[in-house]
Coordinates of C-alpha atoms in Angstrom, one line a residue:
Chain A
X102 CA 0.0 0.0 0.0
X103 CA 1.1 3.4 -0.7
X104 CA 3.0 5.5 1.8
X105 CA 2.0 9.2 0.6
X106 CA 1.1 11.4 3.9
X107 CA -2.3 12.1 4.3
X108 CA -1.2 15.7 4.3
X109 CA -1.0 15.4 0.6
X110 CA -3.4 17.0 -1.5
X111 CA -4.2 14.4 -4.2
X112 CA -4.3 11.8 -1.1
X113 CA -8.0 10.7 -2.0
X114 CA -6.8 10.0 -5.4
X115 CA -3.7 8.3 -4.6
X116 CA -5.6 6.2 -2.4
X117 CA -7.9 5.0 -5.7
X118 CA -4.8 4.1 -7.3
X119 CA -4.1 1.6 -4.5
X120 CA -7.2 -0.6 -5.8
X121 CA -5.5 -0.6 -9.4
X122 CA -2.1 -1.6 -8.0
X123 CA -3.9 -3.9 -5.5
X124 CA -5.3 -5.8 -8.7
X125 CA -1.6 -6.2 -10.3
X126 CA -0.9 -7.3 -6.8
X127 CA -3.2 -10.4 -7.0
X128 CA -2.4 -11.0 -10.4
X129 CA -5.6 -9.9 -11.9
X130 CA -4.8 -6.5 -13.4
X131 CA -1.8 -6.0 -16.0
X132 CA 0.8 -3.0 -15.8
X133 CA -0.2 -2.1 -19.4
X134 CA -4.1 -1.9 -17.7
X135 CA -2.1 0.3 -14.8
X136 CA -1.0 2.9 -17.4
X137 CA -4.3 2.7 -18.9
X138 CA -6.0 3.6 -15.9
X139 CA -3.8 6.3 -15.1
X140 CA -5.1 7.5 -18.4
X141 CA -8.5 7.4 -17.4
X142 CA -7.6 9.6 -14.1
X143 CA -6.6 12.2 -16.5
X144 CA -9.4 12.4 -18.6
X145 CA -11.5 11.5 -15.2
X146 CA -9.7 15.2 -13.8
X147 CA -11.2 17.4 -16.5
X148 CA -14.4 15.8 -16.5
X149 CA -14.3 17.1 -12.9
X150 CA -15.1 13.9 -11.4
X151 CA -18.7 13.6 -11.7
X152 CA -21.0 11.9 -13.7
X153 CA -22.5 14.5 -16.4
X154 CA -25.4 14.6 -18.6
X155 CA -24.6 12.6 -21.4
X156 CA -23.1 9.5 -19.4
X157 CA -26.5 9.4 -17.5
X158 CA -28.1 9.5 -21.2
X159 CA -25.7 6.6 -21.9
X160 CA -26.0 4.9 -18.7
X161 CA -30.0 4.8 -19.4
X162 CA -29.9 3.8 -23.1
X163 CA -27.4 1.1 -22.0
X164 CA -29.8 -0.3 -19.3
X165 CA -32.4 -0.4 -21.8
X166 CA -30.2 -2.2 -24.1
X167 CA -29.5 -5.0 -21.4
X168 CA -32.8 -5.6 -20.4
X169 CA -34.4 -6.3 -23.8
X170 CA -31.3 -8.4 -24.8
X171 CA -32.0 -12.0 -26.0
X172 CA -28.2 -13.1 -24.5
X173 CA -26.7 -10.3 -23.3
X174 CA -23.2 -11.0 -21.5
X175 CA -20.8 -8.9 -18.9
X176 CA -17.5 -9.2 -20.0
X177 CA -14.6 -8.8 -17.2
X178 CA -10.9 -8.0 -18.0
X179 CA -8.2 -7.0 -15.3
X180 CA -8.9 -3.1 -14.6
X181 CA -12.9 -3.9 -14.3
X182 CA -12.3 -7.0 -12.0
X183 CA -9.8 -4.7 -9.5
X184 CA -12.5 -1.8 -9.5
X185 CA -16.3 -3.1 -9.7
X186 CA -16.0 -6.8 -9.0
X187 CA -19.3 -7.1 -6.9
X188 CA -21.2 -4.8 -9.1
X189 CA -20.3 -6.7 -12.1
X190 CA -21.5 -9.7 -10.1
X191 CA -24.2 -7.8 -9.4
X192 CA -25.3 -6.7 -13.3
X193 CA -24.6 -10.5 -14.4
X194 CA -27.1 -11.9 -11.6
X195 CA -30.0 -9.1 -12.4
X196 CA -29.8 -9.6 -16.0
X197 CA -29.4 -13.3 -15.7
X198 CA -25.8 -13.2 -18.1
X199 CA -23.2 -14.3 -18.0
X200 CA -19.9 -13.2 -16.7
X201 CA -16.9 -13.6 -19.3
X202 CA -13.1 -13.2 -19.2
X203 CA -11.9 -11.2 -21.9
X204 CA -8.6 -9.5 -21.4
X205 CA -6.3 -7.6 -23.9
X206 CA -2.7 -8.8 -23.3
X207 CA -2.8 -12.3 -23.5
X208 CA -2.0 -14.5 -19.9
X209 CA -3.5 -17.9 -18.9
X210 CA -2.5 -17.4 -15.2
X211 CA -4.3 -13.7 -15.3
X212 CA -7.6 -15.3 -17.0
X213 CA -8.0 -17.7 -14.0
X214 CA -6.5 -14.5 -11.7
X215 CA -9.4 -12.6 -12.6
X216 CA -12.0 -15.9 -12.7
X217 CA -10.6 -16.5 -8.6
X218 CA -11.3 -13.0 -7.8
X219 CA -15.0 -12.7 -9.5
X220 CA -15.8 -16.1 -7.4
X221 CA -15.0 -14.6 -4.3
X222 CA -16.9 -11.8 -5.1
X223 CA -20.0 -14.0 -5.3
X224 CA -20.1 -14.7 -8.9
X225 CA -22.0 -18.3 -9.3
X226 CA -19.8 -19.2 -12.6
X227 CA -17.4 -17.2 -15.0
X228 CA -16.9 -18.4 -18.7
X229 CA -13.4 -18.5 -20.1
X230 CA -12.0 -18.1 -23.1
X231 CA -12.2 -21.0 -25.3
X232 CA -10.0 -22.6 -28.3
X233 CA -12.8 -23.5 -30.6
X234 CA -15.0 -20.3 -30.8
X235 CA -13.3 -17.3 -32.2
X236 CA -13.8 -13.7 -33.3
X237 CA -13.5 -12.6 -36.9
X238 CA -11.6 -9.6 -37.9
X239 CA -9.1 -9.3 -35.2
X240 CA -5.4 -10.9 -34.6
X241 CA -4.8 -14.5 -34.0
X242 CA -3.9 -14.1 -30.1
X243 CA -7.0 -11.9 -29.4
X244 CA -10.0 -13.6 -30.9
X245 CA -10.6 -16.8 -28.5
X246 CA -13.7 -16.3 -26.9
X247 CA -16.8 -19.0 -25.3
X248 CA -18.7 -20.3 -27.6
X249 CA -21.6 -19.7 -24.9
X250 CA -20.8 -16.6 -24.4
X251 CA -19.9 -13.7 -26.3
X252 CA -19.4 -16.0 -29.8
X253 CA -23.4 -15.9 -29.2
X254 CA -24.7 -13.3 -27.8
X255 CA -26.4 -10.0 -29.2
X256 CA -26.1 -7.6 -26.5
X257 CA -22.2 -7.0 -24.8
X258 CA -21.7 -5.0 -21.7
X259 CA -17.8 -4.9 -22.2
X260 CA -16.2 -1.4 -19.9
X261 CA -12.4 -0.5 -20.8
X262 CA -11.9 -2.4 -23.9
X263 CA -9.5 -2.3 -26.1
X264 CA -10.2 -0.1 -29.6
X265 CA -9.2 -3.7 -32.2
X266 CA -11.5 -5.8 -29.5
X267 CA -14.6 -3.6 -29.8
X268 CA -14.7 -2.6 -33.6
X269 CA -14.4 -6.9 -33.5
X270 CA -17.3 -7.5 -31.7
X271 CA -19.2 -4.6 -33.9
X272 CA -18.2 -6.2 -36.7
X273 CA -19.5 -9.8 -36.0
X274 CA -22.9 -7.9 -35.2
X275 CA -23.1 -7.5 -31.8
X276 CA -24.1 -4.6 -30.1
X277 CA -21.8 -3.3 -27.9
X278 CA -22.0 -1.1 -24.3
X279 CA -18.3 0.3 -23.0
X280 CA -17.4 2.5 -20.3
X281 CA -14.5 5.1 -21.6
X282 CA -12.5 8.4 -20.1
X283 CA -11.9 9.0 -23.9
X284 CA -14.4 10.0 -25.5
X285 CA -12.2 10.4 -28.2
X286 CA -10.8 7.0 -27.8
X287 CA -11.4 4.2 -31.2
X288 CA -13.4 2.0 -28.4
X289 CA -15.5 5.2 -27.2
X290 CA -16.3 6.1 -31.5
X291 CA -17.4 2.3 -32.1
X292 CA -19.3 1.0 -29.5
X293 CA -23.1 1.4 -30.1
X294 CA -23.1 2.6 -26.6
X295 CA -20.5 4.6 -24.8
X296 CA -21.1 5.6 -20.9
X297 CA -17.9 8.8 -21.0
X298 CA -17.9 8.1 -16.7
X299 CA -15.7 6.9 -14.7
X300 CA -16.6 3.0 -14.0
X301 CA -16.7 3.3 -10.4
X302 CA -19.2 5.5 -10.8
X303 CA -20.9 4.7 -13.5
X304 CA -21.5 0.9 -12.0
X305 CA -24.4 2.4 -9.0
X306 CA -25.9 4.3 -11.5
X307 CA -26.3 1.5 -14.5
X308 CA -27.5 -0.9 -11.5
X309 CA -29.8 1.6 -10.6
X310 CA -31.0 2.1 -14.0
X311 CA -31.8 -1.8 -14.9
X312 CA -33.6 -1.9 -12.1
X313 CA -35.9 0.1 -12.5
X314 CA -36.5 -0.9 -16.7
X315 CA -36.6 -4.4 -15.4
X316 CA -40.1 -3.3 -13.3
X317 CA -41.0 -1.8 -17.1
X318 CA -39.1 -3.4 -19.8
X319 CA -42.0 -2.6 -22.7
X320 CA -41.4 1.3 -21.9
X321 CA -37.6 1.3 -22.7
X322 CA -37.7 -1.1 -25.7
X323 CA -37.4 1.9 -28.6
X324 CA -35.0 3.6 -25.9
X325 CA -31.9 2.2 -27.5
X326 CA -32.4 2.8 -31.4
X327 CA -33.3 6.5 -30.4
X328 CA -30.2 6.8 -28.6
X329 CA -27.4 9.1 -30.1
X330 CA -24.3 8.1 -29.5
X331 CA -22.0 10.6 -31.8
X332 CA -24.1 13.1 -29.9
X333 CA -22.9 11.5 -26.8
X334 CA -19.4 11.8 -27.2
X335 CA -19.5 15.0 -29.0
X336 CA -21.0 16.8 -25.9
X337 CA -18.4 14.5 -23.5
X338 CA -15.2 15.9 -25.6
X339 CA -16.6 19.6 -25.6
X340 CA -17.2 19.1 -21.3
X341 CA -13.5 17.8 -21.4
X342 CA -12.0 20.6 -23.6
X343 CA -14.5 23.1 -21.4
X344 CA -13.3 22.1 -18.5
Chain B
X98 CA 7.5 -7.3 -23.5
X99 CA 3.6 -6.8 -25.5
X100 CA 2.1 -9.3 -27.4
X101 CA 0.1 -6.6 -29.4
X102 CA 0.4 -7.1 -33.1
X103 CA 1.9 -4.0 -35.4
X104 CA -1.3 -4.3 -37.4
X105 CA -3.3 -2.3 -33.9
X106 CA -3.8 1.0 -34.7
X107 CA -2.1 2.5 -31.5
X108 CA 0.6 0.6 -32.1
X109 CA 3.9 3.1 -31.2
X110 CA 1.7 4.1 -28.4
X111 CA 1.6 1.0 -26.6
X112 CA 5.1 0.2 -27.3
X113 CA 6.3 3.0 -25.6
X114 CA 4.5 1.8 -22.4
X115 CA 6.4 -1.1 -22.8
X116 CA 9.3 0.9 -21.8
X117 CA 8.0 2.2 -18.8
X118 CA 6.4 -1.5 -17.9
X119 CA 10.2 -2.6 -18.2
X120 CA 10.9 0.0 -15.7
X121 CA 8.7 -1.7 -13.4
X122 CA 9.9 -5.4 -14.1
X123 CA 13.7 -3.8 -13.6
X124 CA 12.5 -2.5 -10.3
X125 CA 13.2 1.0 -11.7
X126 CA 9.5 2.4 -11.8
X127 CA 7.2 1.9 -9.3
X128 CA 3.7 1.3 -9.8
X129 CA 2.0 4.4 -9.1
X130 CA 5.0 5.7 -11.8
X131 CA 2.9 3.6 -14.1
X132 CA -0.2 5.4 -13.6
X133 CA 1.4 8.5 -13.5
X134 CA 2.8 8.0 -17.1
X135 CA -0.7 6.7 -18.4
X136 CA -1.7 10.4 -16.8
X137 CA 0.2 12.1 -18.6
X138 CA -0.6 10.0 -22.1
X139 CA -4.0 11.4 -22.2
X140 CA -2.7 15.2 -21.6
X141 CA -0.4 14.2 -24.6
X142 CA -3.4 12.9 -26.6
X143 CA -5.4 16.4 -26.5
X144 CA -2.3 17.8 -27.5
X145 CA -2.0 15.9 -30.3
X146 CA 1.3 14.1 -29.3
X147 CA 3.5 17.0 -30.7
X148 CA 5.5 19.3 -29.2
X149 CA 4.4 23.0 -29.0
X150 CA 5.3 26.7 -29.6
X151 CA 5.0 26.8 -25.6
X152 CA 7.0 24.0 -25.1
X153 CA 10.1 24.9 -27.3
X154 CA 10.0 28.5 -25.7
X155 CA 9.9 26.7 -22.2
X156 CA 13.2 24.8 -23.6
X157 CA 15.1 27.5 -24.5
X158 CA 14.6 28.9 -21.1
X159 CA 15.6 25.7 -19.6
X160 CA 18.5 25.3 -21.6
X161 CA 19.8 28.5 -20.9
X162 CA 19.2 29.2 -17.1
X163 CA 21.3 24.9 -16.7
X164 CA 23.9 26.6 -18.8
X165 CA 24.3 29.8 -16.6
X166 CA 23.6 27.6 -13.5
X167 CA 26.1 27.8 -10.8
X168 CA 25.6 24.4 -9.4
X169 CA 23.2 22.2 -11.2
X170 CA 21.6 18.8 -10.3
X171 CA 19.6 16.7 -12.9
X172 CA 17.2 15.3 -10.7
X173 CA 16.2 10.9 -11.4
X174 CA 13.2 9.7 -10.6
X175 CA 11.8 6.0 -11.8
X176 CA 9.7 7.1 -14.4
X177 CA 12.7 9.6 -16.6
X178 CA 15.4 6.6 -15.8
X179 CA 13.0 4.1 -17.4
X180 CA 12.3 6.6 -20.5
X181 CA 15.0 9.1 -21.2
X182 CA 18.0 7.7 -19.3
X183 CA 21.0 8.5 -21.9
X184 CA 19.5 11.7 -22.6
X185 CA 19.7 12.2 -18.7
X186 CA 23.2 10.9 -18.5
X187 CA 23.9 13.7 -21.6
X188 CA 22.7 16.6 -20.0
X189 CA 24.4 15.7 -16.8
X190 CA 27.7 15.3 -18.9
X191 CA 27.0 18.7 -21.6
X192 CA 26.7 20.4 -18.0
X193 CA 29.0 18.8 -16.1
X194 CA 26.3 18.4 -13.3
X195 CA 25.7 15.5 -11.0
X196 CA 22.9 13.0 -11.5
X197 CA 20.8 12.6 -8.1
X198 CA 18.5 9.8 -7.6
X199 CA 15.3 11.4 -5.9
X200 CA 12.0 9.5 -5.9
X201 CA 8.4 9.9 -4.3
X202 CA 8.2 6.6 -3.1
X203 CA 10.8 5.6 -0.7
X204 CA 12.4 2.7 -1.6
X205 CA 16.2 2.1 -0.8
X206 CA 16.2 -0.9 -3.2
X207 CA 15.2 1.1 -6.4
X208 CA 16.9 3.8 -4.9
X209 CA 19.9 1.6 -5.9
X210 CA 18.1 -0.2 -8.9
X211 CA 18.4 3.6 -10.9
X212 CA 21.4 4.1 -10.0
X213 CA 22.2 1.0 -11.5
X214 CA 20.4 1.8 -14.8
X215 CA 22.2 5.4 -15.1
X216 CA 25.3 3.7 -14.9
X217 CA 25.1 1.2 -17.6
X218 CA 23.4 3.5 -19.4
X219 CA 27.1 5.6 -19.1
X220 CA 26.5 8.1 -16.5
X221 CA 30.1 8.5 -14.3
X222 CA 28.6 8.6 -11.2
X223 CA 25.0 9.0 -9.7
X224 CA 24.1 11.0 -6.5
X225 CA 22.3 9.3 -3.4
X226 CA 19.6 10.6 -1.3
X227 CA 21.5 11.2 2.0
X228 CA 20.5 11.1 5.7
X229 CA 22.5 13.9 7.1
X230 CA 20.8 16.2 4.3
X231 CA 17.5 17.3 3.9
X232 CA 15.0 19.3 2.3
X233 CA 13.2 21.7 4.4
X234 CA 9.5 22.4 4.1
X235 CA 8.4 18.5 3.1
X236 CA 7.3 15.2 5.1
X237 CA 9.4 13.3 6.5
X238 CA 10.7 10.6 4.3
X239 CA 10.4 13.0 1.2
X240 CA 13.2 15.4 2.6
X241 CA 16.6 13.6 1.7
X242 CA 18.8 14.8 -0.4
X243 CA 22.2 14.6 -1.6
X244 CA 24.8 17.1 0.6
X245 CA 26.9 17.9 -2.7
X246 CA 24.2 17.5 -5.0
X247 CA 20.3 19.2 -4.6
X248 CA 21.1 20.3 -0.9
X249 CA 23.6 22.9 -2.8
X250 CA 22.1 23.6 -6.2
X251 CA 20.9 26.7 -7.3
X252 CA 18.9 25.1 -10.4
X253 CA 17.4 21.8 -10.0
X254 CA 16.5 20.0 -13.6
X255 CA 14.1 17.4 -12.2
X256 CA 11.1 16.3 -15.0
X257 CA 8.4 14.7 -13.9
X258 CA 8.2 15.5 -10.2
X259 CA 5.6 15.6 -7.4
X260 CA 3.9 19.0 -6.5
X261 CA 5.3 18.6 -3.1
X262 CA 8.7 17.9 -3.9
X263 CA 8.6 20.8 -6.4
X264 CA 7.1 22.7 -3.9
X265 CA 10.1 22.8 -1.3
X266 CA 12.6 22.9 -3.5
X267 CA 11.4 26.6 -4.8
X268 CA 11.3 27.5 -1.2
X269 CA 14.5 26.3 -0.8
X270 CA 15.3 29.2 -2.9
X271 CA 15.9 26.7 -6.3
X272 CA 15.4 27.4 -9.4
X273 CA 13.3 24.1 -10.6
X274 CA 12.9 23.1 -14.3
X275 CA 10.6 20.5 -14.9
X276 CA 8.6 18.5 -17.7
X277 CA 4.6 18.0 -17.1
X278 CA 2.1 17.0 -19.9
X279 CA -0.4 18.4 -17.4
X280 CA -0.2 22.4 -17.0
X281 CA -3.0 22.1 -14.0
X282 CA -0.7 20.5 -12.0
X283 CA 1.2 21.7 -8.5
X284 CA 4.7 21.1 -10.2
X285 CA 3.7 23.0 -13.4
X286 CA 2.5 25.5 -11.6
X287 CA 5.0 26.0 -9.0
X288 CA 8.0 25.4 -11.1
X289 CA 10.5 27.9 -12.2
X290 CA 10.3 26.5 -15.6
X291 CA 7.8 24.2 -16.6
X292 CA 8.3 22.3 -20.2
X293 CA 4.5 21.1 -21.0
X294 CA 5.6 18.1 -24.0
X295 CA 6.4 14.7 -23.3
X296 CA 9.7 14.1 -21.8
X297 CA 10.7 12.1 -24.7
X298 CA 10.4 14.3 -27.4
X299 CA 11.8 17.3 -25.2
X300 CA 15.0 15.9 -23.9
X301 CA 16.6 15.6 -27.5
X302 CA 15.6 19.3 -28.5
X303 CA 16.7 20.5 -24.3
X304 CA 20.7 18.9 -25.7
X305 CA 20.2 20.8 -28.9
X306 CA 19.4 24.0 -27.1
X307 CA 22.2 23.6 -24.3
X308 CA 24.4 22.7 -26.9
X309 CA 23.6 25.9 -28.7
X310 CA 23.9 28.1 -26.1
X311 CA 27.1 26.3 -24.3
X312 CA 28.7 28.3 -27.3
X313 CA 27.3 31.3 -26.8
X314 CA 26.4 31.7 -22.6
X315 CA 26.6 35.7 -22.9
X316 CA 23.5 35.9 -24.9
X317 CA 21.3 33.8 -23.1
X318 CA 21.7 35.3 -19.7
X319 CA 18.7 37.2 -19.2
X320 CA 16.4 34.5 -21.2
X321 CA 15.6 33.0 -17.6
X322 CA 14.7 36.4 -15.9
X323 CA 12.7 37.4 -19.3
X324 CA 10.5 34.0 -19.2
X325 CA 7.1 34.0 -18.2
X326 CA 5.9 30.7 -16.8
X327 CA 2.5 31.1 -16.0
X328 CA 1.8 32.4 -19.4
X329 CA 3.6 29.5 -21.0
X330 CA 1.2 27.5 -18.7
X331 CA -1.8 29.6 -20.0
X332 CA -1.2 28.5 -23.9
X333 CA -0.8 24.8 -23.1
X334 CA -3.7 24.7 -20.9
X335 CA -5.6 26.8 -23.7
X336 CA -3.9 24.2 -26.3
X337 CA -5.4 21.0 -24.6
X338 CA -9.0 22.6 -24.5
X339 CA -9.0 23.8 -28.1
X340 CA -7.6 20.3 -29.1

């Protein structure tokens, strides 16, 4: 655990950081997925860390989106697992999907890292990656995915992906829910739903959110389709640049 | 090292963490170094990842008040050794200063582990953090400092450094260069000299500049005196909200 003095004036934020590093730690986060992060803080810092407009627009589209899927799944890589693990757990078990690995930089002992961690967080099952069901239109190492699991589902709740990963899953005709600092970022432009929040906020709120369409799922069904996402991130890059 | 292919689009990008991820494996970097460095990646992103009119006027300063410097110190943390460390060891030798080791997270074993790294990356000699020296006007296990190195400099090059750290050594009546990609931050702000670019595209063009005005010292004199920080700080801030 860090050592900074709680005298200093970013201490709050420091102290954030510790979850992050706590997850490379256990095995279950990546340093790339460190650097990434700190990334995020960044674009977190001119957002003025709160949640605005647009990522509540987002954040209700998205719930929408999940609760009139056919087989929506909640994908899990290493920065996800070390931040929301119980309110992924959570999303899974009141959508009835499943949770899958899916992380970027290629690592057996991480994949069952981040399975462990997601158990003892409560989750009933995780699926893995498999050998026999893969992704079109992305490199070989990236592409292995379960074949009950994201090789079939329609609806993918996937926060912090990687740009090549979610123009992949676009591609094979899924649609596709991130949670991105960037709104600027190749992931943020191609996913058919981008919440511009930081996760650990944005988690509550989407929780929240599915909830209550879950009470009233025929109300929300033309929710998604209407939904704007260009306009999203437009009005998330002009807050950024704003200030 | 990565396993992302050269077909991904952001390609260079995530080679260049690799450096600061092998900074970390070497014991070098420390962890919250990594999240500091994906911090200052997004700040580079909104300014499009090239170095400014702001920045090159910030360099000439630089370069001119370490050339009229009585006693100067280039300052080492994890973070410049993993990135920059022959340009470090080059500055040190165009102005025959000493390199000093002087990081925000005590650790005596990368303490040494920089060291190390300066010297096989040619530097004569590096500079420990003493105990019979210290900085005034910081906590505790922040205030050690070389006797013969920072404890007696009048201009402290030192990129990439915590607010608090900056902080003391200005009231310890230093002149402090540094390099920040965010111009919001304490140590941009509270520097003498703050060079907003990325500390790997500025140290070549800080040697060109030294070099240039090693020859010609008389002329460069009152550059330092004539340089106005905050409004260098002013157009880079202005620069990452216009995009």
């Amino acid at each position: 655990m860090t050592d900074v003095p709680a005298s200093h004036p970013r201490y709050a934020s420091l102290r954030t950081r510790d979850a992050i590093v706590a997850g490379v730690e256990g095995g279950v986060t990546s340093m790339h997925g460190l650097v990434a992060h700190g990334r995020g803080e960044a674009f977190d810092y001119l957002l003025g860390e709160r949640t605005r407009h647009f990522a509540r627009d987002a954040i209700d589209a998205a719930a929408a989106m999940l609760v009139t899927a056919e087989r929506p799944v909640v994908s899990v890589n290493g920065n996800a697992a070390a931040l929301v693990p119980a309110d992924l757990v959570a999303l899974a078990a009141a959508l009835d999907a499943p949770l899958e690995v899916n992380i970027f930089h290629a690592s057996k002992a991480r994949e069952r890292a981040i399975r462990e961690h997601m158990l003892a967080h409560g989750a009933p099952d995780v699926l893995m990656p498999a050998t026999n069901a893969v992704l079109e239109h992305i490199d070989s190492n990236r592409r292995f995915v379960n074949p009950g699991g994201i090789h079939v589902a329609d609806v993918v709740f996937v926060p912090l992906e990687d740009g090549d990963r979610c123009q992949a899953l676009v591609r094979c005709g899924k649609r596709v829910i991130t949670v991105d600092l960037n709104p600027m970022s190749r992931t943020a432009r191609t996913a058919t739903v981008t919440i511009v929040d930081n996760v650990t906020r944005a988690m509550p709120l989407l929780l929240e959110r599915v909830a209550a369409w879950r009470g009233d799922a025929a109300s929300c069904r033309d929710l998604p389709d209407a939904f704007d996402n260009e306009r999203g991130l437009r009005a998330a890059e002009t807050a950024i640049r704003a200030g």
